């Protein structure tokens, strides 16, 4: 009886030992993958910082200006004129004070559950 229990425990311990070794090798593989990913991330961060530095150099006006002058005729580039932006005189003036009757009518319509935007759309005949 004791002999059969010893044999059984020997097989169980061998099975547990093989399970522990399999788990160990699995964890080592995962750690190696993690290390490889960390190295790849560090390399890509270095490349990204290099690309950002290149982009900063390429966007400097001193670098762009000769290129623009060289291709100005083909691209039909002209300097921006001030008139393209408009003038302050073209902006509508702010009303001095809001129309109290219109505001009261708006708030009454909202209180009654009427959607004022929907009513404007219906008046315009857009629906």
mmCIF file of N, CA and C in Angstrom:
data_model
loop_
_atom_site.group_PDB
_atom_site.id
_atom_site.type_symbol
_atom_site.label_atom_id
_atom_site.label_comp_id
_atom_site.label_asym_id
_atom_site.label_seq_id
_atom_site.Cartn_x
_atom_site.Cartn_y
_atom_site.Cartn_z
ATOM 1 N N UNK A 1 0.818 -1.191 0.000
ATOM 2 C CA UNK A 1 0.000 0.000 0.000
ATOM 3 C C UNK A 1 0.864 1.258 0.000
ATOM 4 N N UNK A 2 1.853 1.262 0.887
ATOM 5 C CA UNK A 2 2.727 2.426 0.962
ATOM 6 C C UNK A 2 3.558 2.531 -0.313
ATOM 7 N N UNK A 3 3.895 1.392 -0.863
ATOM 8 C CA UNK A 3 4.681 1.398 -2.073
ATOM 9 C C UNK A 3 3.890 2.032 -3.221
ATOM 10 N N UNK A 4 2.612 1.719 -3.356
ATOM 11 C CA UNK A 4 1.792 2.291 -4.432
ATOM 12 C C UNK A 4 1.585 3.794 -4.226
ATOM 13 N N UNK A 5 1.475 4.234 -2.970
ATOM 14 C CA UNK A 5 1.349 5.668 -2.680
ATOM 15 C C UNK A 5 2.656 6.372 -3.059
ATOM 16 N N UNK A 6 3.790 5.775 -2.771
ATOM 17 C CA UNK A 6 5.081 6.367 -3.130
ATOM 18 C C UNK A 6 5.238 6.473 -4.647
ATOM 19 N N UNK A 7 4.835 5.449 -5.365
ATOM 20 C CA UNK A 7 4.928 5.485 -6.825
ATOM 21 C C UNK A 7 4.009 6.573 -7.379
ATOM 22 N N UNK A 8 2.799 6.635 -6.833
ATOM 23 C CA UNK A 8 1.850 7.680 -7.268
ATOM 24 C C UNK A 8 2.416 9.076 -6.998
ATOM 25 N N UNK A 9 2.968 9.296 -5.821
ATOM 26 C CA UNK A 9 3.544 10.597 -5.485
ATOM 27 C C UNK A 9 4.761 10.911 -6.352
ATOM 28 N N UNK A 10 5.534 9.900 -6.725
ATOM 29 C CA UNK A 10 6.666 10.105 -7.616
ATOM 30 C C UNK A 10 6.186 10.597 -8.990
ATOM 31 N N UNK A 11 5.121 9.972 -9.537
ATOM 32 C CA UNK A 11 4.580 10.407 -10.831
ATOM 33 C C UNK A 11 3.981 11.814 -10.750
ATOM 34 N N UNK A 12 3.323 12.107 -9.640
ATOM 35 C CA UNK A 12 2.737 13.441 -9.466
ATOM 36 C C UNK A 12 3.841 14.496 -9.386
ATOM 37 N N UNK A 13 4.925 14.168 -8.666
ATOM 38 C CA UNK A 13 6.020 15.138 -8.550
ATOM 39 C C UNK A 13 6.716 15.344 -9.894
ATOM 40 N N UNK A 14 6.856 14.303 -10.701
ATOM 41 C CA UNK A 14 7.451 14.447 -12.034
ATOM 42 C C UNK A 14 6.541 15.304 -12.911
ATOM 43 N N UNK A 15 5.236 15.086 -12.826
ATOM 44 C CA UNK A 15 4.291 15.890 -13.615
ATOM 45 C C UNK A 15 4.343 17.358 -13.176
ATOM 46 N N UNK A 16 4.401 17.595 -11.883
ATOM 47 C CA UNK A 16 4.483 18.971 -11.378
ATOM 48 C C UNK A 16 5.803 19.619 -11.798
ATOM 49 N N UNK A 17 6.879 18.866 -11.755
ATOM 50 C CA UNK A 17 8.172 19.382 -12.156
ATOM 51 C C UNK A 17 8.151 19.792 -13.638
ATOM 52 N N UNK A 18 7.574 18.957 -14.485
ATOM 53 C CA UNK A 18 7.510 19.312 -15.910
ATOM 54 C C UNK A 18 6.610 20.530 -16.121
ATOM 55 N N UNK A 19 5.544 20.662 -15.343
ATOM 56 C CA UNK A 19 4.673 21.836 -15.428
ATOM 57 C C UNK A 19 5.401 23.109 -15.020
ATOM 58 N N UNK A 20 6.196 23.029 -13.977
ATOM 59 C CA UNK A 20 6.950 24.194 -13.507
ATOM 60 C C UNK A 20 7.981 24.609 -14.546
ATOM 61 N N UNK A 21 8.677 23.621 -15.155
ATOM 62 C CA UNK A 21 9.657 23.958 -16.201
ATOM 63 C C UNK A 21 8.982 24.570 -17.424
ATOM 64 N N UNK A 22 7.822 24.053 -17.800
ATOM 65 C CA UNK A 22 7.092 24.631 -18.942
ATOM 66 C C UNK A 22 6.683 26.064 -18.630
ATOM 67 N N UNK A 23 6.214 26.312 -17.419
ATOM 68 C CA UNK A 23 5.839 27.661 -17.010
ATOM 69 C C UNK A 23 7.055 28.588 -17.018
ATOM 70 N N UNK A 24 8.202 28.086 -16.554
ATOM 71 C CA UNK A 24 9.432 28.887 -16.528
ATOM 72 C C UNK A 24 9.837 29.295 -17.944
ATOM 73 N N UNK A 25 9.820 28.371 -18.875
ATOM 74 C CA UNK A 25 10.224 28.692 -20.244
ATOM 75 C C UNK A 25 9.215 29.624 -20.914
ATOM 76 N N UNK A 26 7.954 29.470 -20.584
ATOM 77 C CA UNK A 26 6.927 30.371 -21.118
ATOM 78 C C UNK A 26 7.149 31.795 -20.616
ATOM 79 N N UNK A 27 7.454 31.933 -19.348
ATOM 80 C CA UNK A 27 7.705 33.254 -18.767
ATOM 81 C C UNK A 27 8.977 33.870 -19.358
ATOM 82 N N UNK A 28 10.016 33.066 -19.569
ATOM 83 C CA UNK A 28 11.237 33.579 -20.185
ATOM 84 C C UNK A 28 10.974 34.068 -21.605
ATOM 85 N N UNK A 29 10.141 33.345 -22.353
ATOM 86 C CA UNK A 29 9.781 33.786 -23.701
ATOM 87 C C UNK A 29 9.025 35.106 -23.684
ATOM 88 N N UNK A 30 8.101 35.239 -22.736
ATOM 89 C CA UNK A 30 7.343 36.486 -22.612
ATOM 90 C C UNK A 30 8.261 37.643 -22.222
ATOM 91 N N UNK A 31 9.205 37.387 -21.337
ATOM 92 C CA UNK A 31 10.145 38.431 -20.933
ATOM 93 C C UNK A 31 11.026 38.846 -22.110
ATOM 94 N N UNK A 32 11.426 37.897 -22.933
ATOM 95 C CA UNK A 32 12.246 38.223 -24.111
ATOM 96 C C UNK A 32 11.431 39.067 -25.094
ATOM 97 N N UNK A 33 10.162 38.709 -25.306
ATOM 98 C CA UNK A 33 9.297 39.510 -26.187
ATOM 99 C C UNK A 33 9.139 40.927 -25.644
ATOM 100 N N UNK A 34 8.975 41.053 -24.333
ATOM 101 C CA UNK A 34 8.812 42.374 -23.719
ATOM 102 C C UNK A 34 10.072 43.210 -23.903
ATOM 103 N N UNK A 35 11.221 42.595 -23.724
ATOM 104 C CA UNK A 35 12.485 43.308 -23.899
ATOM 105 C C UNK A 35 12.654 43.753 -25.350
ATOM 106 N N UNK A 36 12.310 42.870 -26.293
ATOM 107 C CA UNK A 36 12.412 43.224 -27.712
ATOM 108 C C UNK A 36 11.470 44.372 -28.057
ATOM 109 N N UNK A 37 10.253 44.362 -27.514
ATOM 110 C CA UNK A 37 9.308 45.454 -27.758
ATOM 111 C C UNK A 37 9.797 46.766 -27.156
ATOM 112 N N UNK A 38 10.383 46.697 -25.964
ATOM 113 C CA UNK A 38 10.911 47.914 -25.338
ATOM 114 C C UNK A 38 12.049 48.500 -26.173
ATOM 115 N N UNK A 39 12.919 47.647 -26.709
ATOM 116 C CA UNK A 39 14.002 48.130 -27.569
ATOM 117 C C UNK A 39 13.448 48.745 -28.854
ATOM 118 N N UNK A 40 12.436 48.111 -29.423
ATOM 119 C CA UNK A 40 11.837 48.639 -30.654
ATOM 120 C C UNK A 40 11.180 49.994 -30.396
ATOM 121 N N UNK A 41 10.514 50.127 -29.254
ATOM 122 C CA UNK A 41 9.880 51.403 -28.899
ATOM 123 C C UNK A 41 10.939 52.484 -28.728
ATOM 124 N N UNK A 42 12.034 52.166 -28.073
ATOM 125 C CA UNK A 42 13.113 53.149 -27.900
ATOM 126 C C UNK A 42 13.714 53.566 -29.237
ATOM 127 N N UNK A 43 13.888 52.610 -30.140
ATOM 128 C CA UNK A 43 14.404 52.940 -31.471
ATOM 129 C C UNK A 43 13.437 53.858 -32.217
ATOM 130 N N UNK A 44 12.156 53.541 -32.150
ATOM 131 C CA UNK A 44 11.161 54.351 -32.860
ATOM 132 C C UNK A 44 11.044 55.745 -32.250
ATOM 133 N N UNK A 45 11.182 55.871 -30.938
ATOM 134 C CA UNK A 45 11.166 57.195 -30.316
ATOM 135 C C UNK A 45 12.361 58.018 -30.779
ATOM 136 N N UNK A 46 13.526 57.371 -30.917
ATOM 137 C CA UNK A 46 14.695 58.062 -31.427
ATOM 138 C C UNK A 46 14.493 58.520 -32.867
ATOM 139 N N UNK A 47 13.917 57.630 -33.690
ATOM 140 C CA UNK A 47 13.638 57.992 -35.084
ATOM 141 C C UNK A 47 12.627 59.134 -35.149
ATOM 142 N N UNK A 48 11.634 59.102 -34.272
ATOM 143 C CA UNK A 48 10.616 60.154 -34.257
ATOM 144 C C UNK A 48 11.220 61.499 -33.881
ATOM 145 N N UNK A 49 12.095 61.505 -32.900
ATOM 146 C CA UNK A 49 12.724 62.779 -32.526
ATOM 147 C C UNK A 49 13.608 63.295 -33.660
ATOM 148 N N UNK A 50 14.267 62.386 -34.381
ATOM 149 C CA UNK A 50 15.077 62.792 -35.528
ATOM 150 C C UNK A 50 14.194 63.370 -36.636
ATOM 151 N N UNK A 51 13.047 62.734 -36.878
ATOM 152 C CA UNK A 51 12.122 63.247 -37.894
ATOM 153 C C UNK A 51 11.550 64.606 -37.502
ATOM 154 N N UNK A 52 11.269 64.793 -36.223
ATOM 155 C CA UNK A 52 10.774 66.097 -35.766
ATOM 156 C C UNK A 52 11.837 67.176 -35.963
ATOM 157 N N UNK A 53 13.098 66.830 -35.707
ATOM 158 C CA UNK A 53 14.176 67.798 -35.916
ATOM 159 C C UNK A 53 14.315 68.124 -37.404
ATOM 160 N N UNK A 54 14.236 67.102 -38.259
ATOM 161 C CA UNK A 54 14.291 67.345 -39.708
ATOM 162 C C UNK A 54 13.134 68.225 -40.155
ATOM 163 N N UNK A 55 11.948 67.954 -39.630
ATOM 164 C CA UNK A 55 10.763 68.743 -39.996
ATOM 165 C C UNK A 55 10.941 70.200 -39.573
ATOM 166 N N UNK A 56 11.507 70.424 -38.391
ATOM 167 C CA UNK A 56 11.730 71.790 -37.918
ATOM 168 C C UNK A 56 12.716 72.528 -38.828
ATOM 169 N N UNK A 57 13.742 71.831 -39.286
ATOM 170 C CA UNK A 57 14.711 72.458 -40.192
ATOM 171 C C UNK A 57 14.061 72.757 -41.535
ATOM 172 N N UNK A 58 13.278 71.814 -42.047
ATOM 173 C CA UNK A 58 12.660 71.992 -43.361
ATOM 174 C C UNK A 58 11.576 73.066 -43.357
ATOM 175 N N UNK A 59 11.005 73.368 -42.211
ATOM 176 C CA UNK A 59 9.941 74.379 -42.132
ATOM 177 C C UNK A 59 10.468 75.777 -41.822
ATOM 178 N N UNK A 60 11.754 75.944 -41.689
ATOM 179 C CA UNK A 60 12.301 77.265 -41.419
ATOM 180 C C UNK A 60 12.143 78.145 -42.663
ATOM 181 N N UNK A 61 11.782 79.398 -42.467
ATOM 182 C CA UNK A 61 11.603 80.292 -43.623
ATOM 183 C C UNK A 61 12.845 80.400 -44.495
ATOM 184 N N UNK A 62 14.019 80.330 -43.926
ATOM 185 C CA UNK A 62 15.247 80.406 -44.706
ATOM 186 C C UNK A 62 15.405 79.231 -45.654
ATOM 187 N N UNK A 63 14.808 78.108 -45.322
ATOM 188 C CA UNK A 63 14.877 76.931 -46.191
ATOM 189 C C UNK A 63 13.760 76.949 -47.228
ATOM 190 N N UNK A 64 12.612 77.466 -46.862
ATOM 191 C CA UNK A 64 11.454 77.457 -47.756
ATOM 192 C C UNK A 64 11.528 78.571 -48.793
ATOM 193 N N UNK A 65 12.064 79.716 -48.420
ATOM 194 C CA UNK A 65 12.065 80.881 -49.306
ATOM 195 C C UNK A 65 12.746 80.618 -50.656
ATOM 196 N N UNK A 66 13.934 80.002 -50.716
ATOM 197 C CA UNK A 66 14.531 79.743 -52.029
ATOM 198 C C UNK A 66 13.689 78.793 -52.886
ATOM 199 N N UNK A 67 13.049 77.837 -52.257
ATOM 200 C CA UNK A 67 12.202 76.900 -53.003
ATOM 201 C C UNK A 67 11.006 77.625 -53.586
ATOM 202 N N UNK A 68 10.408 78.509 -52.800
ATOM 203 C CA UNK A 68 9.253 79.275 -53.274
ATOM 204 C C UNK A 68 9.666 80.175 -54.434
ATOM 205 N N UNK A 69 10.799 80.837 -54.304
ATOM 206 C CA UNK A 69 11.254 81.727 -55.378
ATOM 207 C C UNK A 69 11.550 80.942 -56.656
ATOM 208 N N UNK A 70 12.076 79.750 -56.525
ATOM 209 C CA UNK A 70 12.414 78.931 -57.678
ATOM 210 C C UNK A 70 11.165 78.474 -58.435
ATOM 211 N N UNK A 71 10.071 78.215 -57.708
ATOM 212 C CA UNK A 71 8.861 77.679 -58.327
ATOM 213 C C UNK A 71 7.719 78.699 -58.376
ATOM 214 N N UNK A 72 8.017 79.942 -58.177
ATOM 215 C CA UNK A 72 6.980 80.972 -58.095
ATOM 216 C C UNK A 72 6.215 81.107 -59.412
ATOM 217 N N UNK A 73 6.880 81.026 -60.524
ATOM 218 C CA UNK A 73 6.224 81.192 -61.823
ATOM 219 C C UNK A 73 5.306 80.006 -62.115
ATOM 220 N N UNK A 74 5.796 78.787 -61.890
ATOM 221 C CA UNK A 74 4.990 77.600 -62.184
ATOM 222 C C UNK A 74 3.762 77.510 -61.281
ATOM 223 N N UNK A 75 3.915 77.871 -60.027
ATOM 224 C CA UNK A 75 2.813 77.767 -59.078
ATOM 225 C C UNK A 75 1.937 79.011 -59.042
ATOM 226 N N UNK A 76 2.355 80.045 -59.753
ATOM 227 C CA UNK A 76 1.629 81.321 -59.781
ATOM 228 C C UNK A 76 1.389 81.845 -58.368
ATOM 229 N N UNK A 77 2.440 81.885 -57.594
ATOM 230 C CA UNK A 77 2.362 82.369 -56.219
ATOM 231 C C UNK A 77 2.522 83.880 -56.193
ATOM 232 N N UNK A 78 1.663 84.523 -55.427
ATOM 233 C CA UNK A 78 1.777 85.962 -55.229
ATOM 234 C C UNK A 78 1.676 86.246 -53.741
ATOM 235 N N UNK A 79 2.261 87.324 -53.285
ATOM 236 C CA UNK A 79 2.134 87.662 -51.865
ATOM 237 C C UNK A 79 0.672 87.946 -51.503
ATOM 238 N N UNK A 80 0.355 87.721 -50.266
ATOM 239 C CA UNK A 80 -1.001 87.956 -49.784
ATOM 240 C C UNK A 80 -1.235 89.457 -49.678
ATOM 241 N N UNK A 81 -2.357 89.892 -50.244
ATOM 242 C CA UNK A 81 -2.709 91.316 -50.170
ATOM 243 C C UNK A 81 -3.606 91.543 -48.956
ATOM 244 N N UNK A 82 -3.525 92.714 -48.400
ATOM 245 C CA UNK A 82 -4.304 93.025 -47.214
ATOM 246 C C UNK A 82 -5.800 92.983 -47.504
ATOM 247 N N UNK A 83 -6.201 93.274 -48.717
ATOM 248 C CA UNK A 83 -7.613 93.288 -49.068
ATOM 249 C C UNK A 83 -8.232 91.885 -49.018
ATOM 250 N N UNK A 84 -7.413 90.856 -49.073
ATOM 251 C CA UNK A 84 -7.934 89.494 -49.005
ATOM 252 C C UNK A 84 -8.514 89.172 -47.638
ATOM 253 N N UNK A 85 -8.119 89.894 -46.634
ATOM 254 C CA UNK A 85 -8.596 89.623 -45.285
ATOM 255 C C UNK A 85 -9.848 90.404 -44.930
ATOM 256 N N UNK A 86 -10.230 91.393 -45.707
ATOM 257 C CA UNK A 86 -11.394 92.210 -45.396
ATOM 258 C C UNK A 86 -11.006 93.407 -44.551
ATOM 259 N N UNK A 87 -12.030 94.158 -44.154
ATOM 260 C CA UNK A 87 -11.787 95.362 -43.363
ATOM 261 C C UNK A 87 -12.751 95.393 -42.183
ATOM 262 N N UNK A 88 -12.382 96.172 -41.183
ATOM 263 C CA UNK A 88 -13.256 96.291 -40.015
ATOM 264 C C UNK A 88 -14.574 96.964 -40.375
ATOM 265 N N UNK A 89 -14.563 97.822 -41.362
ATOM 266 C CA UNK A 89 -15.788 98.521 -41.754
ATOM 267 C C UNK A 89 -16.818 97.548 -42.326
ATOM 268 N N UNK A 90 -16.379 96.397 -42.841
ATOM 269 C CA UNK A 90 -17.303 95.415 -43.414
ATOM 270 C C UNK A 90 -18.012 94.587 -42.344
ATOM 271 N N UNK A 91 -17.525 94.621 -41.123
ATOM 272 C CA UNK A 91 -18.155 93.860 -40.047
ATOM 273 C C UNK A 91 -19.442 94.541 -39.606
ATOM 274 N N UNK A 92 -20.502 93.768 -39.354
ATOM 275 C CA UNK A 92 -21.740 94.399 -38.889
ATOM 276 C C UNK A 92 -21.577 94.913 -37.457
ATOM 277 N N UNK A 93 -22.216 96.025 -37.187
ATOM 278 C CA UNK A 93 -22.142 96.604 -35.845
ATOM 279 C C UNK A 93 -23.057 95.828 -34.903
ATOM 280 N N UNK A 94 -22.667 95.777 -33.661
ATOM 281 C CA UNK A 94 -23.465 95.108 -32.639
ATOM 282 C C UNK A 94 -24.663 96.000 -32.309
ATOM 283 N N UNK A 95 -25.858 95.419 -32.160
ATOM 284 C CA UNK A 95 -27.001 96.244 -31.765
ATOM 285 C C UNK A 95 -26.765 96.843 -30.373
ATOM 286 N N UNK A 96 -27.322 98.032 -30.167
ATOM 287 C CA UNK A 96 -27.065 98.713 -28.897
ATOM 288 C C UNK A 96 -27.697 97.977 -27.726
ATOM 289 N N UNK A 97 -28.930 97.488 -27.898
ATOM 290 C CA UNK A 97 -29.537 96.673 -26.851
ATOM 291 C C UNK A 97 -30.479 95.673 -27.519
ATOM 292 N N UNK A 98 -30.664 94.504 -26.910
ATOM 293 C CA UNK A 98 -31.519 93.498 -27.537
ATOM 294 C C UNK A 98 -32.976 93.951 -27.574
ATOM 295 N N UNK A 99 -33.685 93.436 -28.565
ATOM 296 C CA UNK A 99 -35.105 93.739 -28.719
ATOM 297 C C UNK A 99 -35.872 92.946 -27.660
ATOM 298 N N UNK A 100 -36.440 93.661 -26.661
ATOM 299 C CA UNK A 100 -37.086 93.009 -25.525
ATOM 300 C C UNK A 100 -38.324 92.233 -25.960
ATOM 301 N N UNK A 101 -39.091 92.750 -26.892
ATOM 302 C CA UNK A 101 -40.313 92.067 -27.326
ATOM 303 C C UNK A 101 -39.976 90.741 -28.012
ATOM 304 N N UNK A 102 -38.949 90.729 -28.847
ATOM 305 C CA UNK A 102 -38.557 89.491 -29.541
ATOM 306 C C UNK A 102 -38.033 88.456 -28.550
ATOM 307 N N UNK A 103 -37.256 88.907 -27.574
ATOM 308 C CA UNK A 103 -36.727 87.980 -26.576
ATOM 309 C C UNK A 103 -37.852 87.387 -25.738
ATOM 310 N N UNK A 104 -38.843 88.214 -25.338
ATOM 311 C CA UNK A 104 -39.979 87.711 -24.576
ATOM 312 C C UNK A 104 -40.769 86.692 -25.383
ATOM 313 N N UNK A 105 -40.988 86.965 -26.684
ATOM 314 C CA UNK A 105 -41.710 86.030 -27.535
ATOM 315 C C UNK A 105 -40.952 84.714 -27.672
ATOM 316 N N UNK A 106 -39.646 84.789 -27.772
ATOM 317 C CA UNK A 106 -38.828 83.581 -27.875
ATOM 318 C C UNK A 106 -38.954 82.736 -26.615
ATOM 319 N N UNK A 107 -38.834 83.366 -25.435
ATOM 320 C CA UNK A 107 -38.912 82.617 -24.182
ATOM 321 C C UNK A 107 -40.303 82.042 -23.960
ATOM 322 N N UNK A 108 -41.349 82.761 -24.379
ATOM 323 C CA UNK A 108 -42.711 82.236 -24.265
ATOM 324 C C UNK A 108 -42.904 81.025 -25.167
ATOM 325 N N UNK A 109 -42.348 81.067 -26.371
ATOM 326 C CA UNK A 109 -42.471 79.941 -27.292
ATOM 327 C C UNK A 109 -41.740 78.723 -26.742
ATOM 328 N N UNK A 110 -40.593 78.940 -26.145
ATOM 329 C CA UNK A 110 -39.850 77.820 -25.567
ATOM 330 C C UNK A 110 -40.605 77.246 -24.386
ATOM 331 N N UNK A 111 -41.213 78.111 -23.560
ATOM 332 C CA UNK A 111 -41.989 77.652 -22.406
ATOM 333 C C UNK A 111 -43.202 76.843 -22.841
ATOM 334 N N UNK A 112 -43.797 77.184 -23.994
ATOM 335 C CA UNK A 112 -44.963 76.462 -24.505
ATOM 336 C C UNK A 112 -44.563 75.154 -25.192
ATOM 337 N N UNK A 113 -43.264 74.931 -25.394
ATOM 338 C CA UNK A 113 -42.800 73.695 -26.001
ATOM 339 C C UNK A 113 -42.639 73.785 -27.505
ATOM 340 N N UNK A 114 -42.665 74.988 -28.053
ATOM 341 C CA UNK A 114 -42.482 75.169 -29.489
ATOM 342 C C UNK A 114 -40.996 75.330 -29.774
ATOM 343 N N UNK A 115 -40.513 74.588 -30.777
ATOM 344 C CA UNK A 115 -39.112 74.698 -31.168
ATOM 345 C C UNK A 115 -38.983 75.876 -32.127
ATOM 346 N N UNK A 116 -38.317 76.967 -31.730
ATOM 347 C CA UNK A 116 -38.259 78.136 -32.599
ATOM 348 C C UNK A 116 -37.484 77.885 -33.898
ATOM 349 N N UNK A 117 -36.481 77.059 -33.859
ATOM 350 C CA UNK A 117 -35.712 76.771 -35.073
ATOM 351 C C UNK A 117 -36.573 76.001 -36.062
ATOM 352 N N UNK A 118 -37.347 75.034 -35.554
ATOM 353 C CA UNK A 118 -38.232 74.271 -36.428
ATOM 354 C C UNK A 118 -39.299 75.167 -37.036
ATOM 355 N N UNK A 119 -39.783 76.126 -36.251
ATOM 356 C CA UNK A 119 -40.788 77.052 -36.781
ATOM 357 C C UNK A 119 -40.204 77.920 -37.895
ATOM 358 N N UNK A 120 -38.942 78.346 -37.757
ATOM 359 C CA UNK A 120 -38.298 79.148 -38.814
ATOM 360 C C UNK A 120 -38.124 78.331 -40.070
ATOM 361 N N UNK A 121 -37.758 77.060 -39.912
ATOM 362 C CA UNK A 121 -37.578 76.198 -41.075
ATOM 363 C C UNK A 121 -38.903 75.999 -41.802
ATOM 364 N N UNK A 122 -39.986 75.815 -41.039
ATOM 365 C CA UNK A 122 -41.295 75.631 -41.662
ATOM 366 C C UNK A 122 -41.733 76.903 -42.397
ATOM 367 N N UNK A 123 -41.407 78.073 -41.833
ATOM 368 C CA UNK A 123 -41.769 79.335 -42.521
ATOM 369 C C UNK A 123 -41.016 79.491 -43.824
ATOM 370 N N UNK A 124 -39.768 79.028 -43.857
ATOM 371 C CA UNK A 124 -38.966 79.136 -45.060
ATOM 372 C C UNK A 124 -39.375 78.104 -46.107
ATOM 373 N N UNK A 125 -40.127 77.092 -45.705
ATOM 374 C CA UNK A 125 -40.565 76.065 -46.631
ATOM 375 C C UNK A 125 -39.477 75.082 -46.988
ATOM 376 N N UNK A 126 -38.518 74.887 -46.097
ATOM 377 C CA UNK A 126 -37.403 73.993 -46.385
ATOM 378 C C UNK A 126 -37.809 72.533 -46.243
ATOM 379 N N UNK A 127 -38.862 72.257 -45.503
ATOM 380 C CA UNK A 127 -39.239 70.863 -45.299
ATOM 381 C C UNK A 127 -40.106 70.324 -46.372
#
